[in-house]
Amino acid sequence: MTTKALNSKNEALFQTLKSIGNQSKKSYVILELVNRQLKICYCNELLYDITRFTSNDLINKSFETLFSNENSSVLKGVVENIHKGELFKEDLLLNIFLDTPILVDVTIIPLQIEKGDGLLSLLIINEFSHNHLEQILHRIEEQIYKAIEHECTLVKKLQIVCEGIEELLNGRTVSKIFIRKSDNHKEIQMVMAQKYGLEEPYIFRRRADIHYLNNMIDQAELNIYENIDYQTIDECTRRVIEAKGLTKCCTVPIENHVNKRIGMIVIYFDNIAFDYVERYKAFLHKVNNLISLAYIYDQKLREISFLAYNDVSTGIPNRLGFLERLKELEQKKIYGLIHIIEPTEFAEVVELYGREAGDELLNQLCRKLIMLQRKEEDFIARFSSSKIIAFTHHKEGEKIVDFSRISETLVEVPFIIQNNPVYITLKCGVAPFNGEISYKDSIRFAENAFSEAKHRAGNVLVSFKGDMDGKLKRNLLISSLLTKAVKNNEIEVYFQPKVNLKDGSISSIEALARWNSPILGFISPFEFMPVAEKTGLVREIDLQVIEKVLQWFRMREENKKTIVPIAVNISPEHFYHPKFVDQLVELVRKYNANPCNIIIEITENMSLVDLKKARRIIRELKFWGFRTSVDDFGMGYSSLNYLQELSFSELKIDRNFTMKIHEKGTYAIVKAIIQIAQALNIDTVAEGVETEEQARTLNELGCDTGQGYLFYKPITIKEFEENIEL
Ligand code: C2E
Ligand code: CA
Ligand code: CA
């Protein structure tokens, strides 16, 4: 449908343009320059379909009939380019009959055979179809999934979105995304397409900026702003949008899956995209979902890595976190000491007050430790459910802080667990971390030192010594042989009498376990008892010892010989066992013995945190007629606190006091202990008496009984029978 008779040259040209148009399979228009005016001379059927105009509406009309002149400068530009005969592309608004114009992408091909000849132009119209949106969306989606797969940062993913939006509008837009970095809204990042050279995301940290942006994010709606206020725009954005001549903008809120605002997209554009919002709503909604997905994924990743490196219940780094930090320090050659610390009473606190109370105890301990932190490099972490690990920085030659003093300070004031004051003691193993020892070995050495500390009473700090590693291996060997030893009755009982300090008579006897292994030879209870406690064999050993004592009673009775009470040692693990008292009573019945001849010795370092339970057991023992004795008294921490609470029949002053009784301070302590015991009607026994001098002093102080090499060494029952008269 041509306008008027085109000259033959133009006719040929027209046919060429038409065939190009047909090949494009798109809607197209052919324009002819008549009297310096661009007139429509041909439209294909598709174009009539889309615009719903008829040929009467269009043919011979100015090309501005077809395109909205909302932005007249764009149309002017089109005319100029046609005059220059340049092939170009432009986004224009295509008028629709009785409807709002739509944004189209137009390829313009102006053709002229010779200068002065009529000019024909082909305008191929590319509708921004639904398809086009879908394609871009698809691409963004694909790239974001890829970015997730490659563990790219959130920023990278947001850049992909920005680039996608700009591609959609043929680059005549600039888009940026504001995103809240965390739930507390204290940090906001701004991301733009990578091409703008904003390598790092822009992070807003100034309070005023954050306040402003947070408000903006909260109040943002899908909105178009006709005039941009350049003043409120950051440097980088302003540069880019000014260069592109963009004058309007559109805001799009971003929400996460539970409809919480996490950020906002701002898209700057020029006039062409006036109907943006309606047409792209669905697109923007999907973009929102993609951002939300990337955001949640990023948050989860951060949570996971936080969980991987931190202990949730205390909020301090965990073992892995500690290892990571230590690895870094090793690379930087920052060295010092590694401490492994455990509250002796951790298990009791958990048993008594619950798991959270254990966490709370460690939490408080950590807080106290952090308060005592000396150097910036120092840090702590939770090493296991009951242990804390700490690194303290020490330069070579620098004086090492006295950690035992620190640990005394730490436990001076009680910890408050569920409103109850709880006194604890600390066990600490320390090992050096330096250029010669790898960080992994350092930790292992600190653990070795710790297991050494664990078996001593009170507040204990043990520094790693070279032979500890070997010791650990020996413990493993002992542990493997001990089970068989118990089964084969290899554990023997020795007797060591306790002596009345006034007249030298034997008032009672302590039964001590001995193990003479056919493979390892003689092994001290100091060595195998801790292993037995760990493996649970200790109950069996204690019971075997008791049984042998009961057999001795029966033998003495059968032979009509005098009997004195015998003390048996019971480990804390055994003492707190639910069946302890029942089994004891059963055994005593079996041998028809008198319970008052049995003294149950329990060591003071058994951490009597669970006073209630201890009191109950001691009361039960008393009810059945047994006597009770606190072993190693004075070595624990809160000794005097519970002495009154638990009505023991006997108190054994630890050998360390006896040893140093000639020292003024020790003398005063022992004197006080004896006085308190007397006031509470408790018998006192001094352990490890080796000299006449010690025996005399103790006697003067009013101590009733002595036990030690001065009087008797532990001997076999057979030796006892042969040599000692009661
Ligand atoms: P303990 O109950 O404090 O026993 C006293 C320890 O001191 C004994 O060591 C004894 O041989 C030693 N001793 C006695 N008089 C002197 C002295 O004058 N000087 C020195 N230097 N040492 C003296 P033993 O027999 O090696 O026992 C070590 C620990 O093993 C005991 O300490 C006790 O806690 C534990 N134990 C021993 N037998 C048993 C048992 O049958 N069951 C349990 N659960 N523990 C036991
Ligand atoms: Ca004992
Ligand atoms: Ca003792």
Tab-separated table of N, CA, C and O in Angstrom, residues 423 611 637-645:
chain	number	residue	atom	x	y	z
A	423	TYR	N	30.810	-21.996	94.590
A	423	TYR	CA	32.265	-21.869	94.627
A	423	TYR	C	32.868	-22.951	93.769
A	423	TYR	O	32.466	-24.101	93.848
A	611	LEU	N	25.951	-30.358	97.284
A	611	LEU	CA	25.909	-30.570	98.738
A	611	LEU	C	24.695	-31.384	99.162
A	611	LEU	O	24.776	-32.232	100.033
A	637	TYR	N	38.931	-26.266	97.803
A	637	TYR	CA	38.815	-24.818	97.894
A	637	TYR	C	37.884	-24.358	99.004
A	637	TYR	O	38.240	-23.557	99.840
A	638	SER	N	36.708	-24.892	98.989
A	638	SER	CA	35.732	-24.356	99.941
A	638	SER	C	35.542	-25.291	101.124
A	638	SER	O	34.449	-25.419	101.646
A	639	SER	N	36.633	-25.922	101.511
A	639	SER	CA	36.586	-26.944	102.548
A	639	SER	C	35.733	-26.585	103.754
A	639	SER	O	34.796	-27.299	104.110
A	640	LEU	N	36.087	-25.439	104.345
A	640	LEU	CA	35.437	-25.115	105.610
A	640	LEU	C	33.952	-24.843	105.423
A	640	LEU	O	33.154	-25.051	106.319
A	641	ASN	N	33.605	-24.381	104.207
A	641	ASN	CA	32.197	-24.078	103.946
A	641	ASN	C	31.272	-25.256	104.201
A	641	ASN	O	30.176	-25.105	104.712
A	642	TYR	N	31.708	-26.440	103.787
A	642	TYR	CA	30.762	-27.541	103.880
A	642	TYR	C	31.006	-28.460	105.064
A	642	TYR	O	30.240	-29.369	105.308
A	643	LEU	N	32.083	-28.203	105.775
A	643	LEU	CA	32.404	-29.084	106.896
A	643	LEU	C	31.239	-29.154	107.877
A	643	LEU	O	30.895	-30.205	108.413
A	644	GLN	N	30.615	-28.008	108.048
A	644	GLN	CA	29.513	-27.921	108.996
A	644	GLN	C	28.266	-28.611	108.433
A	644	GLN	O	27.493	-29.210	109.155
A	645	GLU	N	28.135	-28.494	107.108
A	645	GLU	CA	26.951	-29.046	106.453
A	645	GLU	C	26.919	-30.555	106.478
A	645	GLU	O	25.872	-31.167	106.579
